[in-house]
mmCIF file of C-alpha atoms in Angstrom:
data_model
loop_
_atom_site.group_PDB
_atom_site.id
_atom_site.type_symbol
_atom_site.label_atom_id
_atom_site.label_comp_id
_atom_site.label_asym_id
_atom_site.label_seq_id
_atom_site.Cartn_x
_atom_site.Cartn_y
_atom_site.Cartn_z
ATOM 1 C CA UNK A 1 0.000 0.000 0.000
ATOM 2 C CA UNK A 2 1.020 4.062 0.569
ATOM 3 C CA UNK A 3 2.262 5.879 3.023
ATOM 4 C CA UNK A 4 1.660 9.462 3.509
ATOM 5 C CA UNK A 5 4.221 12.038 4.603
ATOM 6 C CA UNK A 6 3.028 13.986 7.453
ATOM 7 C CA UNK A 7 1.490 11.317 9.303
ATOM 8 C CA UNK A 8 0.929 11.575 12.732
ATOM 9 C CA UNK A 9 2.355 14.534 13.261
ATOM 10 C CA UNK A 10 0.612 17.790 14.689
ATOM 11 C CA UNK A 11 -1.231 20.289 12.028
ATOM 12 C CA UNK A 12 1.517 23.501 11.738
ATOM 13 C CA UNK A 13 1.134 26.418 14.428
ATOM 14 C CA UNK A 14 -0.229 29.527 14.196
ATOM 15 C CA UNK A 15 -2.549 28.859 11.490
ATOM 16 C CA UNK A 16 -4.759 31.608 11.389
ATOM 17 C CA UNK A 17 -6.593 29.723 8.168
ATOM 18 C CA UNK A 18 -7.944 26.799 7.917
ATOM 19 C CA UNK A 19 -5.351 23.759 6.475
ATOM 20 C CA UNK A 20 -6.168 20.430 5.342
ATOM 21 C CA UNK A 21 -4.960 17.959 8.096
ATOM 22 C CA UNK A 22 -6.443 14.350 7.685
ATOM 23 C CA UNK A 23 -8.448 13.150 4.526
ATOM 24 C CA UNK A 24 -9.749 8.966 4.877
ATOM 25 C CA UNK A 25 -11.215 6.868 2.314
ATOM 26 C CA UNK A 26 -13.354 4.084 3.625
ATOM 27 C CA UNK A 27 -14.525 1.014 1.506
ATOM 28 C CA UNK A 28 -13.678 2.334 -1.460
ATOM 29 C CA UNK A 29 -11.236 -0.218 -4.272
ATOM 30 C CA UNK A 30 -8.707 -1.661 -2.037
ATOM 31 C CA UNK A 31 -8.910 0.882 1.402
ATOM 32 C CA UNK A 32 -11.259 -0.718 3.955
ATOM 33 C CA UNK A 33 -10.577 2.051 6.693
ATOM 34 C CA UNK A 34 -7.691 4.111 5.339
ATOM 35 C CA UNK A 35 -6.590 7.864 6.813
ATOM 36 C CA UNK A 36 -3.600 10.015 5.541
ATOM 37 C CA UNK A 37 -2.360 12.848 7.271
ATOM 38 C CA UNK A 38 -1.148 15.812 6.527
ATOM 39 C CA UNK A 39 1.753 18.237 7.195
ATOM 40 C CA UNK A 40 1.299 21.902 7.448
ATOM 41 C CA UNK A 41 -1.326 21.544 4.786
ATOM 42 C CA UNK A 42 0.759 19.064 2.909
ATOM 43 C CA UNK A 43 0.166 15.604 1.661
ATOM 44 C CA UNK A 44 2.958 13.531 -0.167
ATOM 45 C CA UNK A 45 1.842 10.255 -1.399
ATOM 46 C CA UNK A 46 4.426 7.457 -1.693
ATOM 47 C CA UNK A 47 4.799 3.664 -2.924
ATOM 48 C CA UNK A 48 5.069 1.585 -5.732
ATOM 49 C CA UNK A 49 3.561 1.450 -8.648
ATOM 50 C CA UNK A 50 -0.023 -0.315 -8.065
ATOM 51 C CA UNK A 51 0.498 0.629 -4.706
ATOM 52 C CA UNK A 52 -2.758 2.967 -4.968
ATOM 53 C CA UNK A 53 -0.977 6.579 -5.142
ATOM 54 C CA UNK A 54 -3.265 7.556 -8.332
ATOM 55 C CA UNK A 55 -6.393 5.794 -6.808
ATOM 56 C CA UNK A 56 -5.905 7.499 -3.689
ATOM 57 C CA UNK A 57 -5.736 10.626 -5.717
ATOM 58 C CA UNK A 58 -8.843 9.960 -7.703
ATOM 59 C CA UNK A 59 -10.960 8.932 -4.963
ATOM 60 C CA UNK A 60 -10.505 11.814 -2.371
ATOM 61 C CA UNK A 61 -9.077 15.284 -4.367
ATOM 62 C CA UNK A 62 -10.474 16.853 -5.705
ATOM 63 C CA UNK A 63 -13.690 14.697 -5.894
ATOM 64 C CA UNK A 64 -13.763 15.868 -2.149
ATOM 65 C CA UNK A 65 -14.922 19.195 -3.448
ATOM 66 C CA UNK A 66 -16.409 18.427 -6.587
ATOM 67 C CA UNK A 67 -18.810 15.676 -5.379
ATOM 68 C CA UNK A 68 -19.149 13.999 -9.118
ATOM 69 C CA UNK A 69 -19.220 10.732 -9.900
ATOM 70 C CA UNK A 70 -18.316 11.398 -13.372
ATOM 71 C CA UNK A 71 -15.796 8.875 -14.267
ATOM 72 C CA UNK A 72 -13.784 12.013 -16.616
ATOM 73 C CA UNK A 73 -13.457 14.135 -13.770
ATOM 74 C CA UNK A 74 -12.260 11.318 -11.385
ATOM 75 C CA UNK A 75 -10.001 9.645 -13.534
ATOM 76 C CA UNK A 76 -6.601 11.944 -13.249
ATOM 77 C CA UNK A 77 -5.949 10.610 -16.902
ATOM 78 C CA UNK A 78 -9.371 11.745 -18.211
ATOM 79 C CA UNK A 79 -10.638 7.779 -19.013
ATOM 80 C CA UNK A 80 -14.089 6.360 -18.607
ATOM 81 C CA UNK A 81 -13.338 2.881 -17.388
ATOM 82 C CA UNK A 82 -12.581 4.022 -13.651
ATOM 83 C CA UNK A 83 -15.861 4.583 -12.519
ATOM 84 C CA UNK A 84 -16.792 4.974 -8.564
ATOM 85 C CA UNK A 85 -19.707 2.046 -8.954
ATOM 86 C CA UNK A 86 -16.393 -0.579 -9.841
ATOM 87 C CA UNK A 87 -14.427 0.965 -6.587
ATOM 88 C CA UNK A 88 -17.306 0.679 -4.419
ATOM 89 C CA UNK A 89 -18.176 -2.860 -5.721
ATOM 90 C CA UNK A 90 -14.037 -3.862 -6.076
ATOM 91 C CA UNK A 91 -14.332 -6.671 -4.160
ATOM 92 C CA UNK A 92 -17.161 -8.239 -5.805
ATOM 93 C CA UNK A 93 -20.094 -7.396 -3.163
ATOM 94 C CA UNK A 94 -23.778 -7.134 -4.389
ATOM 95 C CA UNK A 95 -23.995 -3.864 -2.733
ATOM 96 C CA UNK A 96 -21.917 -0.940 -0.554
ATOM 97 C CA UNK A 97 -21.404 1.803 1.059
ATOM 98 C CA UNK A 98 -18.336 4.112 0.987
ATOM 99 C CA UNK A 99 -17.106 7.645 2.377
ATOM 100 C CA UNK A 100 -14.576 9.852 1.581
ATOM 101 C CA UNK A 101 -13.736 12.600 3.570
ATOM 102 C CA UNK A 102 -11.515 15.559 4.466
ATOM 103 C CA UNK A 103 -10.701 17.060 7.454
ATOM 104 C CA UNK A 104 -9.511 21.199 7.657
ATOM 105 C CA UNK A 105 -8.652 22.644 11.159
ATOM 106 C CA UNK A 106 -7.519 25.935 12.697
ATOM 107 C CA UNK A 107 -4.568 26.249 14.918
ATOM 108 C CA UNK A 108 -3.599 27.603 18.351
ATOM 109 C CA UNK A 109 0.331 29.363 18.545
ATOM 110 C CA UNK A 110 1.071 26.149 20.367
ATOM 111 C CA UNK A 111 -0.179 23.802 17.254
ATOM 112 C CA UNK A 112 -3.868 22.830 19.120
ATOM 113 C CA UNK A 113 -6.397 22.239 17.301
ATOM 114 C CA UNK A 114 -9.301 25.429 18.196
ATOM 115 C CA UNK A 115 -11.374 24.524 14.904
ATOM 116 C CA UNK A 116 -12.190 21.904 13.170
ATOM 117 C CA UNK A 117 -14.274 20.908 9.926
ATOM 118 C CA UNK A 118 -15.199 18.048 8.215
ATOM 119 C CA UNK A 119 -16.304 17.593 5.303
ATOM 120 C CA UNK A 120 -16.981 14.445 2.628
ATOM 121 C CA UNK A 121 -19.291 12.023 0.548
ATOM 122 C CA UNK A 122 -21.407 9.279 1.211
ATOM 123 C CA UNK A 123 -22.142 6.738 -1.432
ATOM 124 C CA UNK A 124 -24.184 3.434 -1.638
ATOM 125 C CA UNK A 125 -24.575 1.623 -4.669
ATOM 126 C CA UNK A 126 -26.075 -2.071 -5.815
ATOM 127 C CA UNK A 127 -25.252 -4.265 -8.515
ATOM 128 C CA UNK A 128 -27.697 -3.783 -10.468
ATOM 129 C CA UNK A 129 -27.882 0.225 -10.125
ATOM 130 C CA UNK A 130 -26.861 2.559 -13.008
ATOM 131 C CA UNK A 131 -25.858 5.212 -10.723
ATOM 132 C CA UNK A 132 -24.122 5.690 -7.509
ATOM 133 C CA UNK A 133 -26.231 6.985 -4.316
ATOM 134 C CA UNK A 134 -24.817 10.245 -2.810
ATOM 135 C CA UNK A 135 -25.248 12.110 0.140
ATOM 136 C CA UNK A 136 -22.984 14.919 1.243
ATOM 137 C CA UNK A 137 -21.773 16.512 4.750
ATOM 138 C CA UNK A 138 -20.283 19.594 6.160
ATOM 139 C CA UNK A 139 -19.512 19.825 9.836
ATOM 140 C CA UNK A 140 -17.863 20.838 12.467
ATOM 141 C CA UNK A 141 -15.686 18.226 14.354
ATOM 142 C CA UNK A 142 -13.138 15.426 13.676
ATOM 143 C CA UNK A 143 -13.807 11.752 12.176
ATOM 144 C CA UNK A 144 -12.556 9.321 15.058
ATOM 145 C CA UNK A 145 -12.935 11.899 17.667
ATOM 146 C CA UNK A 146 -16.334 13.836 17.435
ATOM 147 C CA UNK A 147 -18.245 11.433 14.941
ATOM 148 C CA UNK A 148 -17.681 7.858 13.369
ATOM 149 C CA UNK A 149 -17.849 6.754 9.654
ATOM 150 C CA UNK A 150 -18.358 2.933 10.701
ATOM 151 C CA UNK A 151 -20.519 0.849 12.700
ATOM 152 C CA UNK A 152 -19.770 -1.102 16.010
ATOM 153 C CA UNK A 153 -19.092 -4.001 13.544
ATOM 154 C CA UNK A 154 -16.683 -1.943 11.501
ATOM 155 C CA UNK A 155 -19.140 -1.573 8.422
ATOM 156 C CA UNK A 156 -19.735 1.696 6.905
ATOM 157 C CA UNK A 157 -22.376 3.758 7.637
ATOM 158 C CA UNK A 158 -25.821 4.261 5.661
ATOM 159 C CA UNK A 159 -27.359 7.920 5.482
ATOM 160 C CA UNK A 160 -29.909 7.345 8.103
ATOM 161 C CA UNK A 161 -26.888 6.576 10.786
ATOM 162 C CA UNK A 162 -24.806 9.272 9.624
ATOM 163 C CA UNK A 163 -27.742 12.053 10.203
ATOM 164 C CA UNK A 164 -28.336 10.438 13.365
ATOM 165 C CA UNK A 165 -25.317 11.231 15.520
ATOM 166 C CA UNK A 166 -24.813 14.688 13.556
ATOM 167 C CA UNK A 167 -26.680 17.618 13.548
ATOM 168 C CA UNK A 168 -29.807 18.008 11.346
ATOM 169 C CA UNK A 169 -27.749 20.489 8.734
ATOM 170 C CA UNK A 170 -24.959 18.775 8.124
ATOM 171 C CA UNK A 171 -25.844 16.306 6.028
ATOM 172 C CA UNK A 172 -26.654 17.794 2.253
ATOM 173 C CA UNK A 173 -28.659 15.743 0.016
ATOM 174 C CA UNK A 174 -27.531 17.771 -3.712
ATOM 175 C CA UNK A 175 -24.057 18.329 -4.426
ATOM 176 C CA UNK A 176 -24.696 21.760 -5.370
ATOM 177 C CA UNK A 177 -25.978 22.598 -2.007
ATOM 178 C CA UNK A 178 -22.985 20.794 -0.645
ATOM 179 C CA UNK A 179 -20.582 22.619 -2.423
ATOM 180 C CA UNK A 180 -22.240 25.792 -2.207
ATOM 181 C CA UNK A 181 -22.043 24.504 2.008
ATOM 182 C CA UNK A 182 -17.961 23.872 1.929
ATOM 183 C CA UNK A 183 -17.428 26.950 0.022
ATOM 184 C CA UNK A 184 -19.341 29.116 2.474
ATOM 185 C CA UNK A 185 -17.792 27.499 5.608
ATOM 186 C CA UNK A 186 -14.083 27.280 4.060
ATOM 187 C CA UNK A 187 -13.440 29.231 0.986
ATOM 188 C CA UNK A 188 -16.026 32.378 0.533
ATOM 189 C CA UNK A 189 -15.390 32.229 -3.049
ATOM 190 C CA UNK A 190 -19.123 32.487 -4.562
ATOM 191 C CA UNK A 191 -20.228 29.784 -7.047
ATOM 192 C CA UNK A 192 -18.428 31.094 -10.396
ATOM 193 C CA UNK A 193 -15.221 30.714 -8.522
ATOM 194 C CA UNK A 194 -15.665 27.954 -6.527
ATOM 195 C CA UNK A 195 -16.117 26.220 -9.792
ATOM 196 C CA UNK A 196 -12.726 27.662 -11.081
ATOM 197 C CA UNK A 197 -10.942 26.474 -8.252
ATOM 198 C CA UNK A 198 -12.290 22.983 -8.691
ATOM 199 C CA UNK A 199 -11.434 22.914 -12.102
ATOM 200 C CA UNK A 200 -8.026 24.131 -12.071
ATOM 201 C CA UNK A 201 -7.286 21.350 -9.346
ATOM 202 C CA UNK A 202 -8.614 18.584 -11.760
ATOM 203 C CA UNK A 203 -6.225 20.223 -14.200
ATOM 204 C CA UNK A 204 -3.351 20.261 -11.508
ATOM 205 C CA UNK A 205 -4.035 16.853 -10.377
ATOM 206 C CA UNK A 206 -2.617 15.093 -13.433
ATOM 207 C CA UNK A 207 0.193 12.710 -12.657
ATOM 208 C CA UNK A 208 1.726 13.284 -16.064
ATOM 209 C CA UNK A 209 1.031 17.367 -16.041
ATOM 210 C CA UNK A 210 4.179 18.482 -17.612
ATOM 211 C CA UNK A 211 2.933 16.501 -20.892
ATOM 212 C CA UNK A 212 1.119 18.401 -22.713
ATOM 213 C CA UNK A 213 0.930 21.070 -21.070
ATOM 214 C CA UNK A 214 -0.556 24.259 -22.101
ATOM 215 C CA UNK A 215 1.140 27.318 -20.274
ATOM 216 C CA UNK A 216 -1.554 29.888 -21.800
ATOM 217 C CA UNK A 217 -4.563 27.833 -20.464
ATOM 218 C CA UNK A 218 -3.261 28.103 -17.083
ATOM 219 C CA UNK A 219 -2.127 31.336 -17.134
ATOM 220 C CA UNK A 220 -5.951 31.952 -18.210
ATOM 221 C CA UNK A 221 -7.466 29.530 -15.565
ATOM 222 C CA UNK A 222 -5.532 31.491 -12.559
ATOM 223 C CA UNK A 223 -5.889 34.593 -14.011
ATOM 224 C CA UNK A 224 -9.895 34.256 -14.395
ATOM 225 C CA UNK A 225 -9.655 32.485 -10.554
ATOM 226 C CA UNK A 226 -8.411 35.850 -9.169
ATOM 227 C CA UNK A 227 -10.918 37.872 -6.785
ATOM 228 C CA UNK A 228 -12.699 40.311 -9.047
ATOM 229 C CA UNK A 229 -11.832 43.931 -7.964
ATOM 230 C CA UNK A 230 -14.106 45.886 -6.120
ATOM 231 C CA UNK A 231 -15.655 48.957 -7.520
ATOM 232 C CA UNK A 232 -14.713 51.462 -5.249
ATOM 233 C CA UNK A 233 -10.877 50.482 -5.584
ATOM 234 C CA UNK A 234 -11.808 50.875 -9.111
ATOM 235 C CA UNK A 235 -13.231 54.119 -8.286
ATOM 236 C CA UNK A 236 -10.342 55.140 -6.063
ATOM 237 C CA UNK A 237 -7.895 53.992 -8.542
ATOM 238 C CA UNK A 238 -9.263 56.013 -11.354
ATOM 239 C CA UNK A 239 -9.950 59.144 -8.828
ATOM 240 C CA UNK A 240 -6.497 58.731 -8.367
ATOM 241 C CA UNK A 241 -5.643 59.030 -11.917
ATOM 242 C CA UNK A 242 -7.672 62.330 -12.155
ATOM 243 C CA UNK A 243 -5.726 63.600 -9.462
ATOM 244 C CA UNK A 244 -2.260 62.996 -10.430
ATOM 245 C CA UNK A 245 -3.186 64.483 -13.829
ATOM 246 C CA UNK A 246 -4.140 67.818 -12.116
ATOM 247 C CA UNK A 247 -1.037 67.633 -10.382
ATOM 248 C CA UNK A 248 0.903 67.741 -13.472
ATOM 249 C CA UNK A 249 -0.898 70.563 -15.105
ATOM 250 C CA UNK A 250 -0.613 72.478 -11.900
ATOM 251 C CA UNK A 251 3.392 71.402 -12.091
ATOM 252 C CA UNK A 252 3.904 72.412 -15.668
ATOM 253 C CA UNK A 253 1.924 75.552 -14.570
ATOM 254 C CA UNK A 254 4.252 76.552 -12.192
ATOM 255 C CA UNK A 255 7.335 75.615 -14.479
ATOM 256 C CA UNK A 256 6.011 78.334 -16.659
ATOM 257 C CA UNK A 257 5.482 80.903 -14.280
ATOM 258 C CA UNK A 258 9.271 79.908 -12.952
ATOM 259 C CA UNK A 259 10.593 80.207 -16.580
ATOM 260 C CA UNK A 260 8.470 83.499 -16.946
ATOM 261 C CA UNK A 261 10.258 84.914 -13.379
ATOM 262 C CA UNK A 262 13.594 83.844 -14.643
ATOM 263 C CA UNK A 263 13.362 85.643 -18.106
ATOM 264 C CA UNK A 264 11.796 88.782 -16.416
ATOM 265 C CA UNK A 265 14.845 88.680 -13.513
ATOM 266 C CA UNK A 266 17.250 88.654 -16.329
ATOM 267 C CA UNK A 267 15.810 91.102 -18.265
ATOM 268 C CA UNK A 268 15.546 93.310 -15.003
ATOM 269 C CA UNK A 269 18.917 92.685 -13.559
ATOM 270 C CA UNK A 270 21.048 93.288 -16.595
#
């Protein structure tokens, strides 16, 4: 399997932000109950090949965010044969359930957690089923500590369990309410935005990105992912235009009235 640098140690200090700190995949391909941690912010996924380091990668980020199933956007190589149905059914069950889920906290100076949120996706799917079963949550808390993702008998949750030992909010049944929920409790980036973001990591996320890659379409994805100016800085800004351009003509004013006093001083004084 992987390891993850970072684990078990503490989030960094003085985080005045939120930073990602755990993310956990649970039933899903090969992971029965598997956690990573991360290190001020940072994950660094390592093993093998077939170890799981792309699964890993398709199954948690940035599906985390994006909440679609669509095999294109969780593939990091853009196929169609990945799909979550064949992870959640890997080992050959009829039917199953299956979370993935992040975990972002605040910091103390001393590296304590004061704030913590959770958020991820819960999935149930049969054999038979065309499509996979979703059900989303935002909240505040820690997997293992506050709230469980499994059963006394170590088997994953269904929806009806999960809403019952967390608060009547927190689980989102539309993935545009729950994304519209983790950008409003972590980012604050509206939907148009939000979507940017999401889109740029599936673009970032490719294991091969130096091949083909297109400099110009990045440059445009950040650039168009920047927080749109506010119109009174734009108003401020362009006052401040106006003003320096009285400035000048009061300068070159006064450089004519000093050339006028020097020719009228030399005139005078000879």
């Amino acid at each position: 399997m992987i390891s993850g640098d970072g684990m078990d140690q503490p989030p960094h200090p003085r985080s005045d932000r939120f930073r990602p700190s755990r993310a956990g995949i649970v039933n899903l391909w090969d992971y029965t109950d598997e956690e990573f941690a991360f290190a001020d912010g940072r994950l660094a996924l390592r093993g093998a090949n077939g170890s799981g380091k792309t699964k890993a990668l398709e199954v948690v980020f940035p599906f985390v965010f994006d909440g679609s199933v669509d095999a294109r956007r969780l593939d990091p190589f853009s196929g169609e044969e990945r799909t979550m149905k064949s992870n959640l059914l890997y080992r050959g069950q009829d039917a199953a359930y299956g979370y993935v889920w992040m975990e972002f906290v605040r910091t103390d100076v001393d590296g304590s957690v004061i704030e913590a949120v959770t958020i991820g996706v819960g999935m149930f799917v049969r054999r038979h089923d065309t499509d996979v079963n979703r059900w989303y949550f935002v909240t505040n808390g820690r997997v293992g500590l506050d709230f469980g993702l499994l059963t006394r008998n170590d088997e994953p949750m269904s929806k009806k369990q999960l809403i019952a030992q967390l608060t009547p909010d927190a689980v989102i049944g539309d993935r545009r309410g729950y994304r519209a929920a983790v950008d409003a409790r972590l980012f604050g980036l509206g939907p148009e935005r939000y979507t940017q973001m999401v889109d740029l990591l599936l673009h970032l996320r490719r294991p091969l990105l130096a091949k083909d890659l297109d400099p110009v379409k990045v440059s445009d994805t950040l650039s168009a992912g920047l927080r749109p100016l506010d119109d009174s800085l734009i108003k401020q800004a362009a006052q401040s235009f106006d003003d320096l351009e009285g400035v000048q003509r009061e300068v070159d004013t006064l450089a004519i009235a000093s050339d006028a006093v020097r020719a009228f001083l030399a005139d005078y004084l000879t």
